[in-house]
Structures are given as C-alpha cells and as structure tokens.
Amino acid sequence: MKGTVGELGEFGLIRELTSRITSAPAVRLGPGDDAAVVAAPDRRVVATTDVLLEGRHFRRDWSTAYDVGRKAAAQNLADIAAMGAVPTAVLLGLVVPAGLAATWPVELMDGIRDECQVAGAGVAGGDVVRGDTITVSITALGDLRGREPVTRSGARPGDIVAVAGWLGWSAAGHAVLSRGFRSPRAFVEAHRRPEPPYAAGPLAAHLGATAMTDVSDGLIADLGHIAEAGKVRINIRSAALDVPAQMSDIGSAVGVDPLHWVLTGGEDHAIVATFPAGTRLPARWRVIGEVQTVSTLPRVTVDDAPWDKAPGWDHFTAAG
Amino acid sequence: MKGTVGELGEFGLIRELTSRITSAPAVRLGPGDDAAVVAAPDRRVVATTDVLLEGRHFRRDWSTAYDVGRKAAAQNLADIAAMGAVPTAVLLGLVVPAGLAATWPVELMDGIRDECQVAGAGVAGGDVVRGDTITVSITALGDLRGREPVTRSGARPGDIVAVAGWLGWSAAGHAVLSRGFRSPRAFVEAHRRPEPPYAAGPLAAHLGATAMTDVSDGLIADLGHIAEAGKVRINIRSAALDVPAQMSDIGSAVGVDPLHWVLTGGEDHAIVATFPAGTRLPARWRVIGEVQTVSTLPRVTVDDAPWDKAPGWDHFTAAG
C-alpha cells in the first residue's frame, strides 16, 4: 500500500482497516454499522478503556505499528482478564495525522487483531479521525462466565499473594532502549510486546482469588491499590521474586538495581492476586508474599520494610 | 476547584472525575477497578466508539466543557439507539494537557453524566492521560432487550423512509458561530448540544424498522449508507422536510440554501429508518421519502433528481 492516510481518505482507510479483521466467535456484528453487537452470555459485560499516545506511551522509532497494536490491545485485554473474565472483543478509537503513511494504521490493526486472537477476542468496531498526535484508544469487553468479578477489594489477612506473568522485563527493555541499545532482545521485545497471562485471570477467579489486578503501574503501586481497597497491609518477600541473570547484567551495565524494575516496572501486565492460605496454585502462579493485617494505614512493604522509593509511574507528574 | 490538571495529578483528577458520577441501574461495578461490569440482560451487548478532538470536532471558544461532554456522549448514545438498543453505559478515554484548568475535564464529566442520564445510561469507567490535544474518546454500550439489531442493510423496495429528531439545526448553528454570531440561540444550542431522540430507536425496532442509522454525516450521506448496504435506490421528497422559518432567515443572511443544511448537515443525530409501507408511525416520526428499487447503482435522489453536491462531511479530505 502506498500513500498517506490523508490520500486514502476516511472511508478508504476504514475499508483497509476493516478488511484486516478476522471473525471471532463473540462478535455477532462487526464493523460497518452504527454499532457492533458482541455476545455477553453471562448477562453482564466487563468493559475497560485505555488511551495510548505517541511520545508518551510508545515511540515509533522503538516500536513498529504492529507492536504498538499488540501492546495497546494487550493492556486492555489484561484488564479484562484481571477481573476474572474472558476477553470477547475490542473497539478501536484511532487518531492519525493526514501525513502518516497508510501502512502504519494498517499494521497497527494487524497487531490489534493478532493480540485479540491470542486472548480469544475479536475486533468489533472503531472510529478513525485525523489529528496531530497518533492516539490509540482501545476499549475491551469480556465475559465472566457465571463467576463473580474479582475486584481489588477482597484481600484478607492471612491470604497469600501470588503473581502470574512477567515482572520488570518491560522496564529493563525500556532502560536498554533509552540508552540507544537494541539488545538483549528478550527484554526489548518484552517492552515492545508484553505477553499478559490471559488465561491466568479466569483461572484465579475459579480458584477463589479474593482480590486481583494487573500490574500496569508497577508491582508495589498495583498491590498498593489492593492494600488500599481492602484496607490491609501486604508484604512482598523479595527473595521470592524472579530476577533473571540477564536482567541483573543489564542492571549492572546501566547502574540500576534490577529488583527495582521487578518491584516498580509497569507494562508487563502480569496478574497479581490474593488467595486464601492453602490454595493450591498451578505452576504459572508464583507466591511472592502475604496479606498481613487489617490496617488503617494500608500499605505494601518489601521484606517487612517500607518502600521509600517511587512505587510506580504517574503519567501526569512524571517528567518523562 | 483551582489549578491545572498537571497540578492535580493523574490520581487526583481521576478522583475528582469519579466523584461526579452518579449510580445507574445497569452499572454493576463502576470506576476504580481494572474494568467495569455492566448489565447485559439480552446476552448480547451493543457497542460503539467515537473520538472527538479539540479544533476538529469542538472549539473551546464555542462550546463549554459541559456542552462538549453532552455532545460527545450524545453522539455515541445515538449510535446505540440507532441499532434499536437501549443505552446502558459509557466509558471515557480522555487526553488533557497538563496546563488545562482542572475545571474543564470536571465539567466535561458533568456533561457526559447528564447526557447519559437523559438516555438512561451511566458512566462505567475510563482512562485519563496527559497530552497536547484535548481528545474525548467515548465508548457506549447498550442492550437490545430481546429484539434483533436493526442494521443498515434491510431496506426493501416499497419501504417508507422516516426520520425522528432534528435535521440541519447543528449545521445552521455552525454557520452562525463561524460568522462570529451567537444567535439565534436555538440553532447555536443545537450545534453545542444535540438532542438525539434516544427512545425513537428502540421504538422503531419494535415497530419493525427494516434499516436504521443515526444522521451523523448528513441525511444524504447516511441514507447513502442504507442505500449501499441494502443495494437499493432511495428518494427523498424535499417538500416533506421541515425547514423552519428561522433557519430560512439564517440561510438568507449567510447566502446558503437552508435545505442544504437539512439534507447534508450532520451532528444533529436524528434517527432515520425504513419501515414496511403501511407501518403506522408515532407522531415524532416524519415520513420523508421511499425506497424505490433494487439497484446495482445504489444511491439517494432528492425529488427524483441526483444530488450533485457533497452528501456530507469527510474528516480526512475536508479542508476544515
């Protein structure tokens, strides 16, 4: 495909984008009408939305359009899974400059479609408008399959804290990229294209998880939300966290304690949950701490000590 | 409230926004968790998304934040109604500059909430990020109440074409505003805050509408979508269209045939539908034409003559 999105025009671009979409079981009526129709067998639908901006959430020199699509879809689909629901569909709101190569949104759509496929969902619809800053706004929908949603508020003293998925890999990859390197590839790839453990969310709900969230701001920040919502204190045992040797090597090279990435790095979209003590967890869940006490000062400690560094990332106040 | 959104911070702003939201019957779990939970009693959910950009879809010197919120919600909720569904909830993806007064997004949220209330829906969740251009991305959800969705594709020869709601008012208001005037107020208000006939959509579905859409691009353009999808020719009788005297006055003042606004003006979010001949329509529906023949060259005529001017608005190729 040649030319810019401006040359292709609104309807031309929409035609190109919708032609990339494949059918999905839950999408009863896809793009092309006033609205889509998505199956919601549970009689409830789980819904979440996230906005990604070029320059803030992704860089075109670091990530391909395809990777941005994968990542944008992944972070929304992970939110669905973190409620204990099974993703069904996404909708895309896209802002693109008229001068952008038409291949960019098309490859973005390929990435969204493929990530949806990994999660078992489909692309149901969207909107495309012209603007100065590339903006990718995704809404994901999901089905609870008869289970109650697992919120952030149910953690109780004595519960174990467990995590499924990766921690700190995206942050380590970001550190590599921001210093102008392109390897180690595994970490760069983890930054470009996170791999949330979608199936772990509904499974955790099935196993009786008392609270759950995805790790998008950083483990301490996101467990902080669970501590806050449940009015409890949570302790993480750092020895239980997996710090791969290669991550330690990157840490040494750039002068950062790799444990910091594991504790505060967002964007891997791991899923962290609390479970009643004694819950038998499948191998992909790693027990990393425990809920200690009800507390009027809810907080997260690491090896029973307060964490005095930033717990995660605030997009508004951060300099970057 | 004083200060900018940057001073308030991401979590401070989210707190302010969520504090404005009122409960709604369909919103089972509102903002504050990884995702919302919305009732979908029909076992299917209707979903649509639209993106509005400052400078392109609204101007802060023409519209208050409250009006932008009303309008952004209205255009999505109208899409739900135009499928024959009852709106249940919206999600908001918001991009705001750090230097923006914090009152702006707060009043925007008030407008979204109030428009949702008019339509019977609630605000279920959202995302807020910092960026250069104010961007309002809304996803609306709705319930079909056991009826099949009314798509754009079911129009058959002999069907009557009828419209509920306003046509051309927003375009006339836009013409007034773009010439620096603030009155007549009714038209300016119609541009700032459209009033889609939400209840007309589900009622039309109940009455057996064969095809339906909301008028967002302009009557000819949107009926063109119905003609295209149904492979039919549609004729509009201009004498059946309502051109208020005051709209004619504005037309004379600015040198525009007011019928042009009625035929091609978008953003009023009227609902246009086709019905089997003989369908008894309630007073709020106005019969404006008929579906003529199956056609390999589907198109819309006005008084049996081709419309040789622009049928509506293309955001990508238009100069404005």
XYZ file of C-alpha atoms in Angstrom:
640
model
C 0.000 0.000 0.000
C 1.264 3.429 -0.958
C 0.463 6.935 0.135
C -0.696 8.669 3.278
C -3.841 8.306 5.312
C -4.889 11.732 4.007
C -4.632 10.494 0.419
C -6.556 7.358 1.293
C -9.344 9.371 2.943
C -11.511 8.467 5.915
C -13.641 5.861 4.185
C -10.693 4.409 2.262
C -8.752 3.932 5.464
C -11.723 2.424 7.279
C -12.136 -0.019 4.378
C -8.477 -1.033 4.625
C -8.667 -1.463 8.382
C -11.870 -3.487 8.417
C -10.529 -5.730 5.650
C -7.784 -6.878 8.079
C -10.226 -8.057 10.697
C -10.996 -11.745 11.037
C -14.161 -13.182 12.506
C -14.341 -14.055 16.185
C -16.912 -16.192 17.953
C -18.194 -13.446 20.245
C -18.502 -10.736 17.574
C -22.050 -11.134 16.257
C -21.993 -7.952 14.182
C -18.648 -6.396 13.341
C -17.620 -3.025 11.905
C -19.697 -1.210 9.306
C -22.866 -0.272 11.124
C -23.735 2.311 13.787
C -22.558 -0.083 16.460
C -21.304 -3.627 16.907
C -23.059 -6.495 18.632
C -20.987 -8.690 20.948
C -22.060 -11.825 22.773
C -22.458 -11.455 26.543
C -23.646 -14.913 27.606
C -23.180 -14.099 31.296
C -25.798 -11.276 31.080
C -23.081 -8.923 32.291
C -20.247 -7.435 30.272
C -16.847 -6.448 31.651
C -15.542 -3.283 29.994
C -12.371 -1.213 30.193
C -10.715 1.511 28.149
C -7.140 2.812 27.818
C -5.602 5.573 25.741
C -2.070 5.397 24.313
C -0.318 8.454 22.886
C 2.702 8.583 20.646
C 5.655 10.025 22.535
C 4.135 9.177 25.903
C 3.196 5.504 25.674
C 5.065 4.465 22.574
C 7.733 5.720 20.193
C 7.677 4.977 16.508
C 11.467 4.655 16.402
C 11.331 1.993 19.145
C 8.210 0.084 18.204
C 6.652 -0.900 14.911
C 2.996 -0.110 14.292
C 2.331 -3.824 14.632
C 3.944 -3.899 18.079
C 2.007 -0.817 19.199
C -1.174 -2.614 18.154
C -0.217 -5.745 20.060
C 0.649 -3.707 23.155
C -2.414 -1.464 23.057
C -4.693 -4.465 22.774
C -2.728 -6.416 25.401
C -3.004 -3.816 28.117
C -6.780 -3.639 27.749
C -7.302 -7.371 27.402
C -5.166 -7.864 30.534
C -7.556 -5.614 32.470
C -10.415 -7.866 31.420
C -8.519 -10.985 32.496
C -7.632 -9.333 35.820
C -11.355 -9.170 36.651
C -11.516 -12.933 36.126
C -13.260 -12.515 32.775
C -12.611 -13.961 29.342
C -11.951 -11.276 26.672
C -14.558 -11.188 23.898
C -13.978 -8.077 21.769
C -12.224 -4.739 21.409
C -13.164 -1.423 19.820
C -10.547 0.970 18.473
C -10.605 4.780 18.505
C -7.728 5.995 16.368
C -6.309 9.460 15.729
C -3.841 9.664 12.830
C -2.096 12.603 11.152
C -3.038 13.071 7.474
C 0.635 12.809 6.508
C 1.168 9.417 8.166
C 1.945 6.508 5.845
C -1.234 4.483 5.386
C 0.721 1.321 6.191
C 1.055 2.476 9.811
C -2.598 2.216 10.903
C -2.994 -0.909 8.789
C -0.116 -2.663 10.566
C -1.408 -1.363 13.886
C -4.709 -3.074 13.116
C -2.871 -6.315 12.278
C -1.238 -6.144 15.709
C -4.522 -5.482 17.489
C -6.180 -8.342 15.612
C -3.376 -10.794 16.396
C -3.263 -9.908 20.095
C -7.028 -10.276 20.249
C -6.662 -13.706 18.695
C -4.174 -14.726 21.403
C -6.704 -13.688 24.019
C -9.657 -15.280 22.224
C -11.287 -11.955 21.338
C -12.177 -10.152 18.108
C -12.178 -6.605 16.761
C -15.797 -5.410 16.832
C -15.566 -1.826 15.605
C -13.968 1.553 15.861
C -13.578 5.126 14.736
C -10.800 6.898 12.852
C -10.214 10.643 12.857
C -7.452 12.922 11.656
C -5.336 14.747 14.211
C -1.788 15.807 15.037
C -0.802 13.129 17.551
C -1.212 9.418 16.943
C -3.653 8.283 19.617
C -4.775 4.713 20.114
C -7.817 4.380 22.338
C -8.961 0.831 22.932
C -11.991 -0.480 24.753
C -12.021 -4.165 25.622
C -15.038 -6.257 26.581
C -15.208 -9.604 28.348
C -17.475 -12.252 29.778
C -17.495 -13.504 33.375
C -18.855 -16.973 32.541
C -21.062 -17.010 35.575
C -18.360 -16.162 38.094
C -18.359 -13.036 40.233
C -15.820 -10.407 39.164
C -12.645 -10.408 41.260
C -12.173 -6.803 42.360
C -9.259 -5.195 44.151
C -11.009 -5.028 47.483
C -11.299 -8.570 48.819
C -7.822 -9.272 50.265
C -7.945 -10.602 53.855
C -5.219 -11.091 56.449
C -3.600 -14.482 56.021
C -4.146 -14.549 52.249
C -1.177 -15.405 50.099
C -0.092 -13.038 47.331
C 0.793 -14.633 44.001
C 1.732 -13.414 40.565
C 1.408 -14.887 37.063
C 3.352 -13.473 34.143
C 6.445 -11.326 33.870
C 7.699 -8.553 36.156
C 10.297 -5.921 35.311
C 11.010 -7.166 31.815
C 9.385 -4.224 30.068
C 11.147 -1.737 32.362
C 14.519 -3.410 31.727
C 13.794 -3.303 27.991
C 12.885 0.366 28.294
C 16.215 1.021 30.046
C 18.050 -0.731 27.218
C 16.205 1.195 24.503
C 16.531 4.547 26.228
C 20.292 4.115 26.237
C 20.284 3.535 22.496
C 20.731 -0.250 22.531
C 18.580 -2.886 20.836
C 19.606 -5.915 22.855
C 19.269 -8.126 24.855
C 16.377 -8.821 22.525
C 14.206 -10.684 25.029
C 13.848 -7.559 27.170
C 13.452 -5.181 24.249
C 10.778 -7.493 22.874
C 9.078 -7.611 26.286
C 8.910 -3.824 26.223
C 7.587 -3.689 22.683
C 5.145 -6.517 23.038
C 4.103 -7.602 26.530
C 2.643 -11.076 26.996
C -0.088 -10.932 29.635
C -1.094 -14.332 31.020
C -4.721 -14.008 29.881
C -5.867 -17.440 30.986
C -4.480 -16.910 34.481
C -7.184 -14.357 35.343
C -10.280 -16.525 34.869
C -8.388 -19.454 36.393
C -7.585 -17.399 39.501
C -11.257 -16.457 39.785
C -12.131 -20.141 39.540
C -9.562 -20.960 42.261
C -11.132 -18.438 44.628
C -8.895 -15.372 44.306
C -10.031 -12.783 46.856
C -8.543 -9.747 45.068
C -6.837 -9.325 41.708
C -5.339 -6.685 39.430
C -2.980 -6.496 36.513
C 0.454 -4.975 37.007
C 0.383 -1.912 34.787
C 1.839 0.756 37.095
C 4.357 -1.490 38.916
C 4.020 -4.307 41.443
C 4.229 -2.091 44.543
C 1.861 0.516 43.088
C -0.685 -2.055 41.955
C -0.509 -4.118 45.150
C -0.918 -0.730 46.844
C -4.317 -0.456 45.138
C -5.254 -3.857 46.557
C -3.985 -2.823 50.021
C -5.909 0.442 49.818
C -9.140 -1.121 48.575
C -9.011 -3.929 51.149
C -7.604 -1.779 53.997
C -4.825 -4.271 54.613
C -1.046 -4.415 54.827
C 0.733 -6.559 52.268
C 4.317 -7.759 52.481
C 6.364 -8.855 49.491
C 9.249 -11.248 50.023
C 11.934 -10.102 47.613
C 13.644 -13.499 47.653
C 10.501 -14.958 46.072
C 10.752 -12.650 43.073
C 12.396 -13.861 39.929
C 15.326 -11.683 38.858
C 16.831 -13.363 35.795
C 20.620 -13.277 35.482
C 20.386 -11.352 32.225
C 18.277 -8.676 33.924
C 20.966 -8.377 36.589
C 23.540 -7.931 33.843
C 21.521 -5.069 32.331
C 21.168 -3.585 35.819
C 24.937 -3.660 36.317
C 25.501 -2.133 32.883
C 23.149 0.787 33.478
C 23.637 1.191 37.233
C 20.151 0.158 38.353
C 19.240 -2.471 40.951
C 17.210 -4.918 38.819
C 14.948 -5.620 41.784
C 13.737 -2.052 41.301
C 12.439 -2.980 37.829
C 10.706 -6.063 39.201
C 9.082 -4.125 42.036
C 8.115 -0.932 40.218
C 8.213 -1.592 36.472
C 4.821 -1.463 34.782
C 3.640 -2.545 31.352
C 4.388 -6.266 31.596
C 0.737 -6.782 32.552
C 1.418 -9.637 34.894
C -1.583 -10.530 37.016
C -1.249 -10.354 40.792
C -3.879 -11.797 43.099
C -4.516 -12.767 46.687
C -5.818 -16.221 47.566
C -6.917 -17.873 50.798
C -3.934 -19.502 52.538
C -3.573 -23.102 51.427
C -4.963 -22.531 47.925
C -3.176 -24.925 45.598
C -1.941 -22.809 42.720
C -0.867 -24.049 39.300
C 2.791 -23.790 38.355
C 2.440 -20.497 36.497
C 1.499 -18.726 39.733
C 4.422 -17.738 41.987
C 3.740 -16.938 45.652
C 5.552 -13.688 46.444
C 4.147 -12.511 49.761
C 1.219 -12.381 52.122
C -1.552 -10.168 53.374
C -0.636 -9.365 56.977
C -3.169 -7.339 58.896
C -6.141 -5.095 58.573
C -4.729 -1.605 58.741
C -5.949 1.955 58.946
C -2.722 2.784 57.136
C -2.882 0.302 54.243
C 0.431 -0.189 52.575
C 2.883 -2.513 50.888
C 6.187 -3.458 52.482
C 9.136 -5.274 50.960
C 10.768 -7.762 53.355
C 8.790 -6.041 56.142
C 10.389 -2.657 55.437
C 8.657 0.366 53.934
C 9.434 1.053 50.298
C 10.696 4.608 50.256
C 11.210 4.969 46.519
C 8.540 5.729 43.936
C 6.063 2.821 43.799
C 5.364 3.274 40.103
C 4.656 5.788 37.426
C 2.337 8.828 37.448
C 1.820 9.958 33.876
C 0.816 13.459 34.972
C 3.538 14.420 37.394
C 6.420 12.422 35.937
C 8.909 14.439 33.947
C 9.177 11.901 31.126
C -11.651 23.976 42.114
C -8.362 25.721 41.395
C -5.268 24.841 39.421
C -4.385 22.774 36.401
C -4.786 19.091 35.701
C -0.995 18.797 35.977
C -1.101 20.218 39.497
C -3.954 17.920 40.417
C -2.051 14.859 39.126
C -3.395 11.730 37.458
C -4.919 10.163 40.559
C -6.230 13.485 41.862
C -8.027 14.144 38.598
C -9.440 10.629 38.443
C -10.746 11.090 41.987
C -12.441 14.359 41.009
C -13.962 12.831 37.884
C -15.270 9.695 39.544
C -16.774 11.769 42.366
C -19.087 13.403 39.770
C -20.551 10.128 38.616
C -23.941 9.047 39.848
C -25.164 5.468 40.019
C -27.080 3.943 37.117
C -29.135 0.762 37.109
C -27.036 -1.042 34.513
C -23.631 -0.208 36.003
C -22.952 -3.082 38.403
C -19.350 -2.086 39.106
C -18.245 1.439 38.271
C -14.849 3.141 38.038
C -11.979 2.239 40.349
C -11.080 -1.292 39.378
C -9.315 -2.857 36.382
C -12.607 -2.852 34.498
C -16.275 -2.080 34.961
C -19.155 -4.543 34.990
C -22.304 -3.561 33.075
C -25.594 -5.419 32.885
C -26.327 -7.085 29.533
C -29.662 -8.819 30.174
C -30.116 -9.609 26.482
C -26.926 -11.789 26.489
C -25.607 -9.520 23.762
C -24.131 -6.063 24.146
C -24.242 -3.299 21.544
C -21.007 -1.285 21.495
C -19.731 1.743 19.626
C -16.865 4.201 19.964
C -16.200 7.751 18.707
C -13.275 10.105 19.107
C -13.649 13.905 19.349
C -10.676 16.227 19.014
C -10.420 19.853 20.022
C -10.173 22.047 16.933
C -11.735 19.397 14.717
C -14.920 18.346 16.477
C -15.286 21.112 19.030
C -13.863 24.507 19.891
C -13.440 25.693 23.432
C -14.409 29.247 22.457
C -17.696 27.974 21.003
C -18.635 25.246 23.457
C -18.259 24.897 27.195
C -16.659 21.749 28.590
C -20.111 20.766 29.793
C -21.532 21.052 26.264
C -18.640 19.064 24.800
C -19.409 16.329 27.329
C -23.099 16.344 26.447
C -22.300 16.216 22.720
C -19.611 13.536 22.960
C -21.906 11.292 24.962
C -24.888 12.081 22.733
C -23.228 11.042 19.502
C -22.279 7.659 20.917
C -25.559 7.040 22.693
C -27.371 7.908 19.435
C -25.414 5.154 17.667
C -26.685 2.692 20.273
C -30.271 3.863 19.823
C -29.905 3.643 16.040
C -29.331 -0.122 16.381
C -32.644 -0.339 18.216
C -30.912 -0.765 21.572
C -31.325 0.953 24.920
C -28.127 2.689 26.133
C -26.702 1.231 29.361
C -23.252 2.736 29.973
C -20.356 4.731 28.584
C -16.601 4.628 29.111
C -14.427 7.709 28.659
C -10.880 7.903 27.311
C -9.613 11.427 27.906
C -6.444 13.213 26.823
C -5.810 16.546 28.570
C -2.875 18.974 28.502
C -1.157 19.410 31.880
C -1.767 23.155 31.686
C -5.538 22.846 31.238
C -7.689 24.196 34.081
C -8.858 21.238 36.158
C -12.417 22.564 35.955
C -12.517 21.691 32.241
C -12.421 17.875 32.491
C -14.618 18.032 35.588
C -17.328 19.986 33.742
C -16.891 17.696 30.740
C -17.647 14.771 33.034
C -20.751 16.560 34.348
C -21.952 16.896 30.756
C -21.266 13.249 29.949
C -23.048 12.156 33.122
C -26.105 14.339 32.431
C -26.430 13.219 28.803
C -26.131 9.607 29.958
C -28.920 10.252 32.417
C -31.162 11.573 29.613
C -30.528 8.357 27.707
C -30.912 6.121 30.765
C -27.243 5.122 30.873
C -24.408 5.549 33.379
C -20.676 6.269 33.328
C -18.930 2.948 33.945
C -15.248 3.824 33.723
C -12.465 5.484 31.824
C -8.854 6.474 31.438
C -7.132 9.845 31.647
C -3.752 10.645 30.156
C -1.749 13.797 29.575
C -1.215 15.009 26.022
C -1.124 18.108 23.841
C -4.578 17.962 22.262
C -7.791 17.554 24.218
C -9.220 14.258 22.990
C -12.503 12.786 24.145
C -12.938 9.145 23.232
C -16.228 7.625 24.297
C -17.455 4.069 24.078
C -21.155 3.474 24.603
C -22.848 0.172 25.409
C -26.481 -0.823 25.059
C -28.966 -3.634 25.436
C -31.246 -4.995 22.696
C -33.990 -6.203 25.079
C -34.547 -9.331 23.067
C -35.009 -7.644 19.704
C -32.748 -8.191 16.722
C -30.432 -5.255 15.954
C -31.656 -3.031 13.133
C -28.725 -2.729 10.769
C -28.304 -0.520 7.713
C -28.864 -3.328 5.259
C -32.530 -4.311 5.416
C -34.255 -1.610 3.301
C -36.570 -3.093 0.636
C -38.344 -1.506 -2.346
C -41.667 -0.057 -1.257
C -40.454 0.752 2.291
C -41.145 4.214 3.552
C -38.279 6.372 4.836
C -38.904 8.275 8.055
C -36.889 10.428 10.386
C -37.130 11.261 14.099
C -35.272 14.210 15.593
C -33.758 17.332 14.128
C -32.093 17.880 10.746
C -29.850 20.795 9.773
C -30.082 22.607 13.081
C -26.491 21.886 14.108
C -25.209 22.898 10.647
C -27.178 26.158 10.768
C -25.815 26.799 14.260
C -22.311 26.096 12.988
C -22.853 28.639 10.178
C -23.956 31.213 12.740
C -20.988 30.573 15.032
C -18.431 30.503 12.239
C -19.552 34.001 11.231
C -18.932 35.259 14.733
C -22.560 35.411 15.901
C -24.090 33.814 18.981
C -27.762 33.865 17.937
C -30.369 32.696 17.051
C -29.755 30.757 20.236
C -31.866 27.721 19.349
C -29.547 26.854 16.466
C -26.369 27.670 18.337
C -27.607 25.477 21.190
C -28.440 22.708 18.738
C -24.849 22.810 17.496
C -23.406 22.837 21.004
C -25.710 20.246 22.432
C -27.605 17.975 20.033
C -30.722 16.214 21.297
C -30.896 12.751 19.740
C -34.310 11.080 20.013
C -32.980 8.137 22.036
C -36.311 6.443 22.620
C -37.148 6.544 18.907
C -34.535 3.891 18.090
C -35.839 1.018 20.228
C -39.394 2.045 19.318
C -38.567 1.855 15.600
C -37.112 -1.619 16.144
C -40.312 -2.600 17.923
C -42.374 -1.222 15.015
C -40.468 -3.344 12.512
C -37.915 -0.934 11.044
C -36.076 -2.716 8.230
C -32.970 -0.498 8.285
C -31.850 2.303 10.583
C -28.964 4.685 11.205
C -28.328 7.937 13.001
C -27.686 11.066 10.961
C -24.129 11.985 11.878
C -22.622 12.715 8.455
C -25.720 14.263 6.864
C -29.069 12.878 5.718
C -27.991 12.143 2.138
C -24.693 10.623 3.235
C -26.267 8.459 5.923
C -29.197 7.366 3.777
C -26.497 6.625 1.213
C -25.087 4.066 3.671
C -28.525 2.454 3.887
C -28.861 2.500 0.077
C -25.396 0.997 -0.300
C -25.888 -1.697 2.342
C -29.334 -2.662 1.012
C -28.453 -2.233 -2.681
C -31.467 -0.021 -3.227
C -32.360 3.418 -4.511
C -33.893 5.845 -2.061
C -35.744 9.039 -2.942
C -36.217 11.931 -0.528
C -39.166 14.287 -1.068
C -37.837 17.710 -0.156
C -41.341 19.060 0.481
C -41.643 16.592 3.352
C -38.611 18.023 5.105
C -39.075 20.579 7.817
C -37.250 23.840 7.105
C -38.157 26.217 9.941
C -38.666 29.866 9.039
C -35.835 30.933 11.307
C -33.485 28.534 9.511
C -34.509 30.127 6.217
C -33.709 33.527 7.718
C -30.228 32.375 8.668
C -29.831 30.923 5.185
C -30.747 34.244 3.601
C -28.375 36.102 5.917
C -25.388 33.896 5.106
C -26.257 33.066 1.493
C -26.917 29.341 1.930
C -29.993 27.381 0.844
C -31.259 26.075 4.205
C -32.400 22.865 2.524
C -28.695 22.159 2.074
C -28.265 22.107 5.857
C -31.252 19.802 6.267
C -30.007 17.415 3.577
C -26.293 17.365 4.370
C -25.784 18.714 7.891
C -24.532 16.150 10.355
C -24.254 16.182 14.147
C -27.957 16.545 14.998
C -28.065 12.769 15.447
C -31.573 12.391 14.179
C -32.507 8.769 13.545
C -33.560 7.775 10.041
C -35.139 4.418 9.304
C -37.021 2.483 6.674
C -40.292 0.737 7.511
C -42.617 -1.553 5.568
C -45.219 0.503 3.693
C -48.296 0.995 5.829
C -46.444 0.974 9.149
C -48.292 3.297 11.479
C -45.667 5.603 12.898
C -45.967 7.721 16.032
C -46.101 11.499 15.636
C -42.392 12.038 16.255
C -41.558 10.143 13.053
C -41.862 12.137 9.824
C -42.103 10.273 6.511
C -39.653 11.920 4.114
C -39.336 9.521 1.203
C -39.385 5.953 -0.029
C -37.199 3.063 -1.051
C -37.713 2.730 -4.801
C -35.946 -0.195 -6.441
C -33.210 -2.707 -6.006
C -30.259 -1.203 -7.816
C -26.778 -2.161 -8.864
C -26.034 1.534 -8.550
C -27.451 2.234 -5.082
C -27.997 5.904 -4.457
C -30.081 8.619 -2.914
C -32.058 11.078 -5.013
C -33.837 14.250 -3.944
C -37.204 14.752 -5.680
C -36.069 12.042 -8.138
C -33.006 14.020 -9.192
C -29.398 13.117 -8.401
C -27.762 15.174 -5.656
C -24.636 16.593 -7.250
C -23.246 18.414 -4.241
C -21.268 16.894 -1.376
C -23.507 14.442 0.518
C -21.805 15.110 3.840
C -18.526 15.574 5.552
C -15.242 13.630 5.197
C -12.986 14.464 8.132
C -9.886 13.396 6.227
C -10.232 15.199 2.930
C -12.182 18.260 4.069
C -10.152 21.417 4.402
C -11.719 22.461 7.702
